[in-house]
Tab-separated table of C-alpha atoms in Angstrom:
chain	number	residue	atom	x	y	z
A	212	VAL	CA	14.622	3.634	-2.123
A	213	GLN	CA	14.015	0.528	-4.180
A	214	LEU	CA	12.843	-3.007	-3.496
A	215	GLN	CA	12.902	-5.153	-6.602
A	216	ALA	CA	11.139	-8.511	-6.375
A	217	SER	CA	11.450	-11.339	-8.859
A	218	GLY	CA	10.800	-15.046	-9.188
A	219	GLY	CA	7.020	-15.195	-9.383
A	220	GLY	CA	5.175	-17.241	-11.960
A	221	LEU	CA	2.733	-20.035	-12.634
A	222	VAL	CA	3.258	-23.370	-10.923
A	223	GLN	CA	1.191	-26.475	-10.301
A	224	ALA	CA	0.032	-27.412	-6.835
A	225	GLY	CA	2.806	-29.197	-4.984
A	226	GLY	CA	5.505	-27.331	-6.869
A	227	SER	CA	8.096	-24.845	-5.672
A	228	LEU	CA	9.191	-21.303	-6.398
A	229	ARG	CA	11.861	-19.050	-4.963
A	230	LEU	CA	11.245	-15.361	-4.764
A	231	ALA	CA	14.081	-12.874	-4.498
A	232	CYS	CA	14.091	-9.218	-3.549
A	233	THR	CA	16.996	-6.843	-3.954
A	234	PHE	CA	17.135	-3.853	-1.637
A	235	SER	CA	18.835	-0.584	-2.431
A	236	GLY	CA	18.954	2.891	-0.976
A	237	ARG	CA	17.363	3.552	2.364
A	238	SER	CA	15.205	0.452	2.149
A	239	GLY	CA	18.314	-1.679	2.542
A	240	LEU	CA	19.406	0.091	5.715
A	241	THR	CA	16.516	-1.245	7.691
A	242	TYR	CA	16.182	-3.690	10.529
A	243	THR	CA	13.484	-6.002	9.217
A	244	TRP	CA	13.044	-7.389	5.719
A	245	GLY	CA	10.010	-9.462	4.882
A	246	TRP	CA	7.234	-10.641	2.598
A	247	VAL	CA	3.555	-9.755	2.557
A	248	ARG	CA	1.019	-11.151	0.111
A	249	GLN	CA	-2.387	-10.151	-1.135
A	250	ALA	CA	-4.793	-12.538	-2.794
A	251	PRO	CA	-7.592	-11.276	-5.043
A	252	GLY	CA	-10.416	-9.825	-2.990
A	253	LYS	CA	-8.597	-10.386	0.299
A	254	GLU	CA	-6.667	-8.252	2.725
A	255	ARG	CA	-2.904	-8.183	2.836
A	256	GLU	CA	-1.375	-11.013	4.835
A	257	PHE	CA	1.963	-11.289	6.598
A	258	VAL	CA	4.051	-14.148	5.209
A	259	ALA	CA	7.499	-14.000	6.779
A	260	ALA	CA	10.137	-11.643	8.154
A	261	ASP	CA	13.840	-11.653	8.903
A	262	THR	CA	15.704	-9.201	11.117
A	263	LEU	CA	19.337	-8.136	11.173
A	264	THR	CA	19.866	-10.177	14.321
A	265	GLY	CA	18.663	-13.326	12.586
A	266	LEU	CA	15.203	-13.513	14.118
A	267	ARG	CA	13.005	-15.174	11.514
A	268	THR	CA	9.264	-15.534	11.709
A	269	THR	CA	6.714	-17.062	9.370
A	270	ASN	CA	2.947	-17.093	9.330
A	271	GLN	CA	2.307	-20.209	11.357
A	272	ARG	CA	-1.270	-20.459	10.270
A	273	SER	CA	-0.904	-20.364	6.492
A	274	VAL	CA	2.683	-21.179	5.443
A	275	LYS	CA	4.248	-22.992	8.358
A	276	ASP	CA	6.868	-25.587	7.345
A	277	ARG	CA	6.347	-24.849	3.634
A	278	PHE	CA	7.948	-21.413	3.255
A	279	THR	CA	11.437	-20.428	4.346
A	280	ILE	CA	12.822	-16.908	4.470
A	281	SER	CA	16.500	-16.128	4.219
A	282	ARG	CA	18.780	-13.244	3.326
A	283	ASP	CA	22.181	-12.597	1.818
A	284	ASN	CA	23.451	-9.387	3.369
A	285	ALA	CA	26.435	-9.196	1.027
A	286	LYS	CA	24.067	-9.109	-1.932
A	287	ASN	CA	21.355	-7.063	-0.173
A	288	THR	CA	18.938	-9.747	-1.223
A	289	LEU	CA	16.039	-11.435	0.557
A	290	TYR	CA	14.669	-14.796	-0.490
A	291	LEU	CA	11.452	-16.717	0.049
A	292	GLN	CA	11.635	-20.415	-0.733
A	293	MET	CA	8.114	-21.721	-1.234
A	294	ASN	CA	7.570	-25.467	-1.302
A	295	ASN	CA	4.465	-27.624	-1.596
A	296	LEU	CA	2.536	-24.693	-3.022
A	297	LYS	CA	-1.242	-24.710	-2.811
A	298	PRO	CA	-3.870	-22.876	-4.879
A	299	GLU	CA	-4.622	-20.726	-1.837
A	300	ASP	CA	-1.050	-19.397	-2.031
A	301	THR	CA	-2.017	-17.576	-5.225
A	302	ALA	CA	-1.379	-13.881	-4.585
A	303	VAL	CA	0.799	-10.913	-5.347
A	304	TYR	CA	3.846	-11.163	-3.117
A	305	TYR	CA	5.437	-7.939	-1.925
A	306	CYS	CA	8.866	-7.596	-0.430
A	307	VAL	CA	8.863	-5.112	2.405
A	308	SER	CA	11.202	-3.566	4.919
A	309	ASP	CA	11.000	-1.497	8.063
A	310	PRO	CA	13.410	0.325	10.374
A	311	GLY	CA	11.858	-1.394	13.363
A	312	ILE	CA	11.287	-4.949	14.446
A	313	ARG	CA	8.381	-6.536	12.627
A	314	THR	CA	7.475	-10.147	13.313
A	315	ALA	CA	3.841	-10.026	12.196
A	316	GLY	CA	1.290	-7.738	10.595
A	317	THR	CA	1.560	-5.675	7.439
A	318	LYS	CA	2.658	-2.256	8.684
A	319	PHE	CA	5.997	-2.021	6.921
A	320	THR	CA	7.460	1.289	5.814
A	321	TYR	CA	8.911	0.323	2.429
A	322	TRP	CA	7.181	-1.773	-0.229
A	323	GLY	CA	8.315	-3.261	-3.516
A	324	GLN	CA	6.165	-3.503	-6.613
A	325	GLY	CA	5.085	-7.093	-6.045
A	326	THR	CA	5.440	-10.268	-8.030
A	327	GLN	CA	2.538	-12.520	-9.028
A	328	VAL	CA	2.461	-16.133	-7.879
A	329	THR	CA	-0.238	-18.331	-9.361
A	330	VAL	CA	-0.735	-21.915	-8.234
A	331	SER	CA	-2.954	-24.112	-10.370
A	332	SER	CA	-4.804	-27.117	-9.005
């Protein structure tokens, strides 16, 4: 069971990054794939999720209209396109998956190792 995230880095405010996560093993045979982030000193926060049926949800409060989630089933890869990044987006971003439907919250069964995103002002 492996979730391998990549694409994090340092970017200036207003810039863009695209995160990618490759799923393998049992983690790939799950219904919902998604992203959760954790900023320093804060609790984990749901970012976005995508289900096998194409239902996509994003955190309407914090990333609405700036982040877009998508997947490539043939490559077992999940993406998170992040535009107009803000310093408050600075966090470790985890790719996650779950056998059930998850459209919010952070209770996912499988977690990747995380990738750091730092947005400078």
